[in-house]
Tab-separated table of C-alpha atoms in Angstrom:
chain	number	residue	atom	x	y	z
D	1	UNK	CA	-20.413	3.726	-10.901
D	2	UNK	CA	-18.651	6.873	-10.050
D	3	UNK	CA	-20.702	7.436	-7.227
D	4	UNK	CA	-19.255	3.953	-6.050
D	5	UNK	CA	-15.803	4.891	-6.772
D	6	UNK	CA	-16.495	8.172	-4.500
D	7	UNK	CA	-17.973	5.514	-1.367
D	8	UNK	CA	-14.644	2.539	-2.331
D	9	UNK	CA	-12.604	5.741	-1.174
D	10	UNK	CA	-14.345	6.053	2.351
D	11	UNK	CA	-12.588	2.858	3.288
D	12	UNK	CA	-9.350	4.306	2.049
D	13	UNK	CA	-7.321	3.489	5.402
D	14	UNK	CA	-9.678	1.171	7.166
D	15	UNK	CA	-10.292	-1.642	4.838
D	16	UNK	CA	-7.007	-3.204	4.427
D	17	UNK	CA	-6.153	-6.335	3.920
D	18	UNK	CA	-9.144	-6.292	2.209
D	19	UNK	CA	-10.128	-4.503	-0.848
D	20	UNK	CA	-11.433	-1.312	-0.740
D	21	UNK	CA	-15.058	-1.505	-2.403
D	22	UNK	CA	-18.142	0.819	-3.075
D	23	UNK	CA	-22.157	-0.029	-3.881
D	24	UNK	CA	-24.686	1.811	-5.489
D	25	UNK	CA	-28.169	0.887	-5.493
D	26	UNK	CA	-30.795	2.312	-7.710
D	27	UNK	CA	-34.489	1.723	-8.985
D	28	UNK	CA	-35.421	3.674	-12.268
D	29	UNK	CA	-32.271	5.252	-12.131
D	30	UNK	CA	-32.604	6.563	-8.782
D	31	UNK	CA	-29.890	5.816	-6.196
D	32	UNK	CA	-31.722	4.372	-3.254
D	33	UNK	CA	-29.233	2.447	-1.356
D	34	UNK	CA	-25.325	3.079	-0.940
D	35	UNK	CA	-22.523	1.317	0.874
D	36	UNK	CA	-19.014	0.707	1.346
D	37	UNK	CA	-16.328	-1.896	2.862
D	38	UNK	CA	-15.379	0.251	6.018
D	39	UNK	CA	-13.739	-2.063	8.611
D	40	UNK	CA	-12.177	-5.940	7.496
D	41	UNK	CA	-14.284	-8.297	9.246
D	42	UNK	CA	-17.529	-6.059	9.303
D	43	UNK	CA	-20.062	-6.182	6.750
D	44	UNK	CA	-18.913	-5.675	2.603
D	45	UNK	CA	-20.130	-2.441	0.813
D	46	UNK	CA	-22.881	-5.052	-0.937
D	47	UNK	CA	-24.450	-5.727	2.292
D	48	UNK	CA	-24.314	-1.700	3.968
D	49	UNK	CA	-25.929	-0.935	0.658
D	50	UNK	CA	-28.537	-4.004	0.665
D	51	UNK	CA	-29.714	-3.062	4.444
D	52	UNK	CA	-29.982	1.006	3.674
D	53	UNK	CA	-32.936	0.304	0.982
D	54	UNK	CA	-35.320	-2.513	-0.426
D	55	UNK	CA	-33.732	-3.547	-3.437
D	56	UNK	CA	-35.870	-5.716	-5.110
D	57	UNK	CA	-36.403	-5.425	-9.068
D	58	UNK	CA	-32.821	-2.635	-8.633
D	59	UNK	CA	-30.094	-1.941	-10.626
D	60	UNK	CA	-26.935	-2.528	-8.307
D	61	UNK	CA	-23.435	-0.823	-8.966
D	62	UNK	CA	-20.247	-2.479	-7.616
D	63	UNK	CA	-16.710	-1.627	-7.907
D	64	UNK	CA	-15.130	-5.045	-7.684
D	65	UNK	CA	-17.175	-8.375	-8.262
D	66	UNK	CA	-19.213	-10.144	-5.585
D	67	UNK	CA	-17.429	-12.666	-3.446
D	68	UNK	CA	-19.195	-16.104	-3.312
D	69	UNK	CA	-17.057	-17.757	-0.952
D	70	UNK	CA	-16.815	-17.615	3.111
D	71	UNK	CA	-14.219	-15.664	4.324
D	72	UNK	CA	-14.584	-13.308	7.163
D	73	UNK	CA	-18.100	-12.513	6.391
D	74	UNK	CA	-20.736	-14.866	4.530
D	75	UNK	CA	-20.804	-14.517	0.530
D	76	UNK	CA	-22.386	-11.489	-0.615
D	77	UNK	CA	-23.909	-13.652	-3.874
D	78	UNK	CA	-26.093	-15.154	-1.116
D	79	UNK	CA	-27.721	-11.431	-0.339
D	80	UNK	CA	-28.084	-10.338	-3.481
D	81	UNK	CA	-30.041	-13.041	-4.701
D	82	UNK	CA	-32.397	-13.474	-1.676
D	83	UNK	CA	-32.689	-9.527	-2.413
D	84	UNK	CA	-34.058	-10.301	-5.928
D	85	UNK	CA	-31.859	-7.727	-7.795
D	86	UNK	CA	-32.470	-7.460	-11.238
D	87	UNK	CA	-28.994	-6.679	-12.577
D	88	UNK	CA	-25.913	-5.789	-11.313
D	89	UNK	CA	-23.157	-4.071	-12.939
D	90	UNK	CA	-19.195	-4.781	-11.594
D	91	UNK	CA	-16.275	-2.566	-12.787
D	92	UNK	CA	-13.750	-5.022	-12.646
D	93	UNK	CA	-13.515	-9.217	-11.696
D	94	UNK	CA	-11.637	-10.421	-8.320
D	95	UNK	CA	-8.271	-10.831	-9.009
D	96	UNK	CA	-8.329	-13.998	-7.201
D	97	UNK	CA	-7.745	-16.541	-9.783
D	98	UNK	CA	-9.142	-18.816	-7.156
D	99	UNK	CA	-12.604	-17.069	-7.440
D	100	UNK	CA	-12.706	-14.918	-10.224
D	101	UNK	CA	-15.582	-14.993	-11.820
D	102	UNK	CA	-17.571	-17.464	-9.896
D	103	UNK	CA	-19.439	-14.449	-8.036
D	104	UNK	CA	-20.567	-13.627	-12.163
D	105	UNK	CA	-21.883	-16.845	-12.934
D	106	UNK	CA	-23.666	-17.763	-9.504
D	107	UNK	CA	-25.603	-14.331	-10.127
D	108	UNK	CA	-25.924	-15.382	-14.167
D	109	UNK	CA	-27.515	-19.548	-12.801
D	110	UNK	CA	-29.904	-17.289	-10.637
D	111	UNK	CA	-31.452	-15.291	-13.419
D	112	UNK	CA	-30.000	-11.658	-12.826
D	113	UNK	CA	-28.605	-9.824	-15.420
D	114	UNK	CA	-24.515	-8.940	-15.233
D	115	UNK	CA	-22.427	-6.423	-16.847
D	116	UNK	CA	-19.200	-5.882	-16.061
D	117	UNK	CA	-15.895	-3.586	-17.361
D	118	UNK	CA	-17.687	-0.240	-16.639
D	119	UNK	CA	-15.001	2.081	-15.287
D	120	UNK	CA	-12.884	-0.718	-14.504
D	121	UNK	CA	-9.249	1.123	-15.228
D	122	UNK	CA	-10.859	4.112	-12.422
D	123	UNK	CA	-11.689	0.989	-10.255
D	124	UNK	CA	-8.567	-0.724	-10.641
D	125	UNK	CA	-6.673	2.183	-9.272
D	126	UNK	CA	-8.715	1.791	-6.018
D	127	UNK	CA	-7.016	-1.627	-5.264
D	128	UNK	CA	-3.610	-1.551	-6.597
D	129	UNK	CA	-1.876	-3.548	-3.789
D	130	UNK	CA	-4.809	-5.695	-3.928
D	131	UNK	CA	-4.575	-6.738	-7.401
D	132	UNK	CA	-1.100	-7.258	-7.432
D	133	UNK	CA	-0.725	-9.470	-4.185
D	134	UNK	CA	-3.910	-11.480	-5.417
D	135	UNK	CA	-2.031	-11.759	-9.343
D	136	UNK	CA	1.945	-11.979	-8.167
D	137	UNK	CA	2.016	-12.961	-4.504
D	138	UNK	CA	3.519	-9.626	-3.829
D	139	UNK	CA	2.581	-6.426	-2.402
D	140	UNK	CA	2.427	-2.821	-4.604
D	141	UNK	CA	5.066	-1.216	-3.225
D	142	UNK	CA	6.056	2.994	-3.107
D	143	UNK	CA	9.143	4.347	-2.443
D	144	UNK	CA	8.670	7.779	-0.569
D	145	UNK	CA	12.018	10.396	-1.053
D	146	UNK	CA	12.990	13.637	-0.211
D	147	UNK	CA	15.770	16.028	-2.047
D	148	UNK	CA	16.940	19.532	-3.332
D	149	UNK	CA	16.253	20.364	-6.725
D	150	UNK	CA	19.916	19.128	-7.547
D	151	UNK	CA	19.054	15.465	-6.583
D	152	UNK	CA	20.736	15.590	-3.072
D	153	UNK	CA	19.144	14.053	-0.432
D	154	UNK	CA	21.362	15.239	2.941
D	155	UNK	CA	24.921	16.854	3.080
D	156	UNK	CA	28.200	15.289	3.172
D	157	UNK	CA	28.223	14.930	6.955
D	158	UNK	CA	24.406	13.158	6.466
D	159	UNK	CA	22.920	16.344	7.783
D	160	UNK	CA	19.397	15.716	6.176
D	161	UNK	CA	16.320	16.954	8.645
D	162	UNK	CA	14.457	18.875	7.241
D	163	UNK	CA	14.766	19.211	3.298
D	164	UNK	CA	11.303	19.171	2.837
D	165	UNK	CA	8.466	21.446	4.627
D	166	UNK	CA	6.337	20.468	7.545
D	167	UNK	CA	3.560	20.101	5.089
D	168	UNK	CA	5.288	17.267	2.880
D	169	UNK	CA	6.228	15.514	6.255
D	170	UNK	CA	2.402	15.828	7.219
D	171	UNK	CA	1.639	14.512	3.768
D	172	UNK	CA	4.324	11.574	4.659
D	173	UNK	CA	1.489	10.520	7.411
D	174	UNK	CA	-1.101	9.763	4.658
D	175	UNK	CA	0.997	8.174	2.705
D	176	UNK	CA	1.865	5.692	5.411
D	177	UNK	CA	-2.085	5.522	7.065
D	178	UNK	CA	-2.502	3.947	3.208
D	179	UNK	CA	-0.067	1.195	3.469
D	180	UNK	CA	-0.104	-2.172	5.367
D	181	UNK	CA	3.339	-1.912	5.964
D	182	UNK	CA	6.533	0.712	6.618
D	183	UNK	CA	9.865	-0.733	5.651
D	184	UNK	CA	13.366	0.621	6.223
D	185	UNK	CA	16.682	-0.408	6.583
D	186	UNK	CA	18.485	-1.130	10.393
D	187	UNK	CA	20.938	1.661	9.181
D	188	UNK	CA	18.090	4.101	8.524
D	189	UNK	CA	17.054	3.162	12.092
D	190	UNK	CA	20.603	3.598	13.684
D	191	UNK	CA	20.812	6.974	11.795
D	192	UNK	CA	17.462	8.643	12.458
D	193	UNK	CA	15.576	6.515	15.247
D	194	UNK	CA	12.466	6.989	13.450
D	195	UNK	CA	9.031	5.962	14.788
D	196	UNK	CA	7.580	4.831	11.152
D	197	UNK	CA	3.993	5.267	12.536
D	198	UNK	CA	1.263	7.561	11.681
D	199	UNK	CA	0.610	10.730	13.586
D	200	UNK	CA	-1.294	14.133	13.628
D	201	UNK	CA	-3.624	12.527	11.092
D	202	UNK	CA	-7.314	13.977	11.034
D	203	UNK	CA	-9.454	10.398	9.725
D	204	UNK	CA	-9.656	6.669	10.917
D	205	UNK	CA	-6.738	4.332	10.288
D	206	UNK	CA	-5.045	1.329	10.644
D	207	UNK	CA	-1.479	1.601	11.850
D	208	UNK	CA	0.999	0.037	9.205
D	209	UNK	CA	3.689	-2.909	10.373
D	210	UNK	CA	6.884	-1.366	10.931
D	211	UNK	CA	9.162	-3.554	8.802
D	212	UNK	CA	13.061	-3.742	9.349
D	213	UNK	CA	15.703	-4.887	6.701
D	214	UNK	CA	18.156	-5.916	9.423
D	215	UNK	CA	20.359	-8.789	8.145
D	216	UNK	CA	22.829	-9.287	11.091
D	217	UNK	CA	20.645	-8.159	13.887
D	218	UNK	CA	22.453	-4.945	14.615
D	219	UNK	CA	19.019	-2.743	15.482
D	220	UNK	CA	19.614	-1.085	19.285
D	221	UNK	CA	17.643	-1.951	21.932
D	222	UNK	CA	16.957	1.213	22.424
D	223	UNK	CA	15.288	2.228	19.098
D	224	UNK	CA	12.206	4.050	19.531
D	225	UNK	CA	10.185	2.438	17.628
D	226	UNK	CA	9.927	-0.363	20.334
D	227	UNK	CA	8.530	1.943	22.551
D	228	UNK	CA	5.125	2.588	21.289
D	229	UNK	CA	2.244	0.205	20.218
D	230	UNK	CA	1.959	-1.943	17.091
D	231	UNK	CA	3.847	-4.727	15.975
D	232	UNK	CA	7.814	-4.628	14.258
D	233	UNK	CA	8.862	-7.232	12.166
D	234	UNK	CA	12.573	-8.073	11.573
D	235	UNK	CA	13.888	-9.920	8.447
D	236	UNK	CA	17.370	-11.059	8.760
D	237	UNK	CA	19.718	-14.170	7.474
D	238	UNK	CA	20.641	-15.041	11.237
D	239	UNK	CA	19.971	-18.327	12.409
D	240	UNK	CA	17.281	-17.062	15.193
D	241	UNK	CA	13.414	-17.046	14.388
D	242	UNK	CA	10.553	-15.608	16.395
D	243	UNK	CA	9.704	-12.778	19.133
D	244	UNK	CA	13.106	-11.503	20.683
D	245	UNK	CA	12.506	-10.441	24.204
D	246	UNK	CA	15.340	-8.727	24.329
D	247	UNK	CA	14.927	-6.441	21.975
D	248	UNK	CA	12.817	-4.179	24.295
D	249	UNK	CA	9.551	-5.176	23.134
D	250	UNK	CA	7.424	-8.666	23.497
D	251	UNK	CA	5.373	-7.406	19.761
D	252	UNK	CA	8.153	-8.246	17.681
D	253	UNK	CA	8.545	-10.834	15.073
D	254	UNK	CA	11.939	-11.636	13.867
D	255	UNK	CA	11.810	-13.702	10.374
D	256	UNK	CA	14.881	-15.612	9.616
D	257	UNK	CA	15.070	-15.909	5.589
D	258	UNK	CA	18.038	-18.198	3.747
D	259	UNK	CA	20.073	-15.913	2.223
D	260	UNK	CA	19.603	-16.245	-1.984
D	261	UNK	CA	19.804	-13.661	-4.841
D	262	UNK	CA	16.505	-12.914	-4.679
D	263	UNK	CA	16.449	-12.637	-0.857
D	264	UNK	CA	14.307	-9.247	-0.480
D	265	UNK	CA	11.970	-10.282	-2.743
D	266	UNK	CA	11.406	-13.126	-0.143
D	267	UNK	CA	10.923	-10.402	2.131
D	268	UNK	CA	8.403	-8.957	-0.062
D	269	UNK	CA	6.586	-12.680	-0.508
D	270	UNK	CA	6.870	-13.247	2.880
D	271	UNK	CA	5.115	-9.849	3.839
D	272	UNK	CA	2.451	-10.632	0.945
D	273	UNK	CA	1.724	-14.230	2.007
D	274	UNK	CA	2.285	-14.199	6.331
D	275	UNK	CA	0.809	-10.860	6.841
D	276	UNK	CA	-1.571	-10.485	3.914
D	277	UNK	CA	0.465	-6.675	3.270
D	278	UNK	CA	-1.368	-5.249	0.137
D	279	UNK	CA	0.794	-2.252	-0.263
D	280	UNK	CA	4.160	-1.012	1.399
D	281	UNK	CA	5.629	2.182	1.568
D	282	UNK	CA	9.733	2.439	1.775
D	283	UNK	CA	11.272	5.024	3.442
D	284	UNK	CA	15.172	4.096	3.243
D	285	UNK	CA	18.502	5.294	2.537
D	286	UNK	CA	20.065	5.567	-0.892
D	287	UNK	CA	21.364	1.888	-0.769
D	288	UNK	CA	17.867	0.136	0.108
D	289	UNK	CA	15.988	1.874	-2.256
D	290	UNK	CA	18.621	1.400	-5.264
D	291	UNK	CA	19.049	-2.564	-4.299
D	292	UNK	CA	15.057	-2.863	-4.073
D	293	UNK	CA	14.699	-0.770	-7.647
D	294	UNK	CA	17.338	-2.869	-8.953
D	295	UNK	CA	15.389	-5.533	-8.050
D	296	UNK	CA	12.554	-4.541	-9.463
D	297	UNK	CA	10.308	-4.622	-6.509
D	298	UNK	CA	9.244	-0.962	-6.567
D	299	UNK	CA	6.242	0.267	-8.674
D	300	UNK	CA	5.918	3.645	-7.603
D	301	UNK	CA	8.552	6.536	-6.671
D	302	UNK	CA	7.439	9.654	-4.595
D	303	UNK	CA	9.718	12.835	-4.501
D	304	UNK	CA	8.884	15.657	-2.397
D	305	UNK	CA	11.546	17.716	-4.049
D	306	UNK	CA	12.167	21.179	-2.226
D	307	UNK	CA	13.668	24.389	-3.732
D	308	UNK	CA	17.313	24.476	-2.653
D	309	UNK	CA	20.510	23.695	-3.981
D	310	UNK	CA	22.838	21.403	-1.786
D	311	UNK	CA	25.484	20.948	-4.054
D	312	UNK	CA	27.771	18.342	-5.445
D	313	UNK	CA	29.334	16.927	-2.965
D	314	UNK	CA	26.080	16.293	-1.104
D	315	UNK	CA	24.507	13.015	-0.585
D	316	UNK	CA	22.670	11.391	-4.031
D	317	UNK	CA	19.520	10.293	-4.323
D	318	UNK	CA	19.971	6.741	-5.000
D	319	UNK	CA	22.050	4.094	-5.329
D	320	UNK	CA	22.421	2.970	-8.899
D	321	UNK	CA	24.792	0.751	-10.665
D	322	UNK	CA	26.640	2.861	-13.360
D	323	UNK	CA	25.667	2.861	-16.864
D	324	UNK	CA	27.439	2.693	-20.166
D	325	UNK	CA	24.611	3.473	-22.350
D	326	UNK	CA	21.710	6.376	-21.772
D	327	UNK	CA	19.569	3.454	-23.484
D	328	UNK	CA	19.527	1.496	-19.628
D	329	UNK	CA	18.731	4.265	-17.810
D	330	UNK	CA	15.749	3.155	-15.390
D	331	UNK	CA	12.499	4.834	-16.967
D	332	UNK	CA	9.803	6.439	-15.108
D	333	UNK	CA	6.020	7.923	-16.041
D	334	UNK	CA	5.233	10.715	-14.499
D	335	UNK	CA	1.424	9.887	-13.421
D	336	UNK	CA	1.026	13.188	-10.780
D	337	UNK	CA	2.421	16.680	-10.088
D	338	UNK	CA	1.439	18.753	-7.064
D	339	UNK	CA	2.631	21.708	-4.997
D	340	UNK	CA	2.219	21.263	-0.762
D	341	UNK	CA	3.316	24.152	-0.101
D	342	UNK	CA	7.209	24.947	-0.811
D	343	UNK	CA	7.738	21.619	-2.148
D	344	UNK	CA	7.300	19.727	-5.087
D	345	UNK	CA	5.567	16.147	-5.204
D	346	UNK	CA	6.360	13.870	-8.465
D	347	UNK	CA	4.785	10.502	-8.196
D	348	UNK	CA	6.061	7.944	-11.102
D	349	UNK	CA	5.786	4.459	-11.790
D	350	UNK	CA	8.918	2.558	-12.936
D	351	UNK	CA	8.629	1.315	-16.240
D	352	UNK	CA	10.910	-2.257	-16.169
């Protein structure tokens, strides 16, 4: 099952919106087949694995359960039982309550022994946006920072490129070939004109959406990011729905959502349910990233934090609502800890 784990990995920044899985086959504990979910719409790591060997009377490791329904590619039950596996072992069950655990029991009514839970917390990590859009209806989402050891992220007069090193930056890239969606705020855009694409990257990938919090449609025509390839999507509380010609680019949706209290987690549904977004990375100003913390829509916090002192009157990290008590301070785990090469990374999860 570790040797599946390893394969899952391979489709890293291919896969998505699908999961990323890995197969093992073996006969008298022997591996003799292997595969992996590579591209979404191509063949499942079940069926790379199945055509690599002859697997009849095997043993058959898989990260994440079967599927036994038509999606993009026919039901990978169906291959496994013509195949005339003997068992098969799963890490974890599809999150998809709609078929969870009906790959199990099609394989059980055919006569081939199941096992399932082995490794399933090291599979689970595999697929956290996954899991979470399949169990919530909303995508795992990472908040990517940079600051000075004090906690400042840019100077008084917002002076903030570069804090970090070129390596963290190029680290940045990886971080955003991983997720099905960049998201930022229009000011962000006004202020830096960033691209929010992946570059100088040395694998495959998919390019992420390039998602705008833009509530009164103030974005400039001009923005960069409408001048390269890949689509933009706007969410705003205007009246105005649709592709916006006039915004420089004809590969732009602009999503018109009713204004509520719980408006950018409509964003987040939306993203989940329209564009089938597993996992989003933020990269945003103080303000976005305190209002979408606040809002408990963040699960995962990434600091490259560099070694310099900017001082007090520099710009904070986030933007918090004060506190009275130490008790409601926001708590964090610390899960990883990592030098690239000046710099400091400190990925948490947010404990809510």
């Amino acid at each position: 099952m570790s040797r599946a784990i390893q394969l899952a990995r391979n489709g890293y920044y291919t896969c998505d919106p699908n999961p990323r899985v890995g197969c093992v086959i073996t006969d008298n504990d022997k591996i003799i087949g292997e595969g992996w979910h590579a591209v979404t719409g191509e063949a499942h790591a079940e069926i790379n694995a199945l055509n690599s060997c002859n697997a009849s009377g095997s043993t058959v490791y898989m990260t994440l359960e079967p599927c036994s329904h038509q999606g993009r590619t026919p039901p990978c039950i169906d291959a496994l039982i013509q195949a005339n596996v003997k068992q098969v072992i799963v890490a974890m069950l599809d999150p998809n309550p709609v078929v969870s655990g009906s790959g199990i029991k099609q394989l059980k009514e055919a006569g081939i022994k199941v096992d399932t839970g082995l490794l399933e917390v090291e599979a689970k990590k595999l697929n956290p946006g996954f899991i979470k859009r399949m169990e919530s209806g909303l995508p795992y989402c990472r908040c990517k920072m940079a600051m000075s050891i004090d906690g400042r992220t840019a100077l008084k007069n917002g002076e903030s490129q570069w804090i970090s090193s070129v390596s963290s930056r190029r680290d940045v890239h990886r971080l955003r070939a991983a997720s099905g969606a960049v998201l930022t705020s229009v000011e962000t855009v006004i202020k830096d004109d960033p691209l929010l694409n992946v570059r100088d990257v040395e694998f495959e990938f998919n390019q992420p959406l390039r998602v705008i919090i833009d509530r009164k449609i103030k974005i400039p025509e001009q923005a960069k990011l409408f001048s390269i390839s890949g689509k933009t999507i706007i969410y705003t509380q205007n009246k105005k729905n649709g592709s916006v010609k006039d915004l420089g680019s004809t590969n732009v949706d602009v999503v018109n959502l009713v204004s509520s209290d719980m408006w950018l987690e409509d964003v987040f549904l939306h993203l989940a349910r329209e564009y089938e977004i597993n996992e989003v990375l933020v990269e945003a100003g103080p303000t976005l990233a305190g209002e979408l913390i606040n809002n408990k829509l963040i699960d995962e916090i990434i600091i490259y934090m560099a070694p310099v002192l900017l001082g007090h009157d520099a710009k904070s990290l986030l933007k918090l609502p004060m506190l009275d008590k130490l008790g409601d301070a926001v708590q964090l785990n610390l899960t990883d800890v990592r030098q690239i090469e000046k710099d400091l990374r400190l990925t948490c999860n947010i404990e809510y």
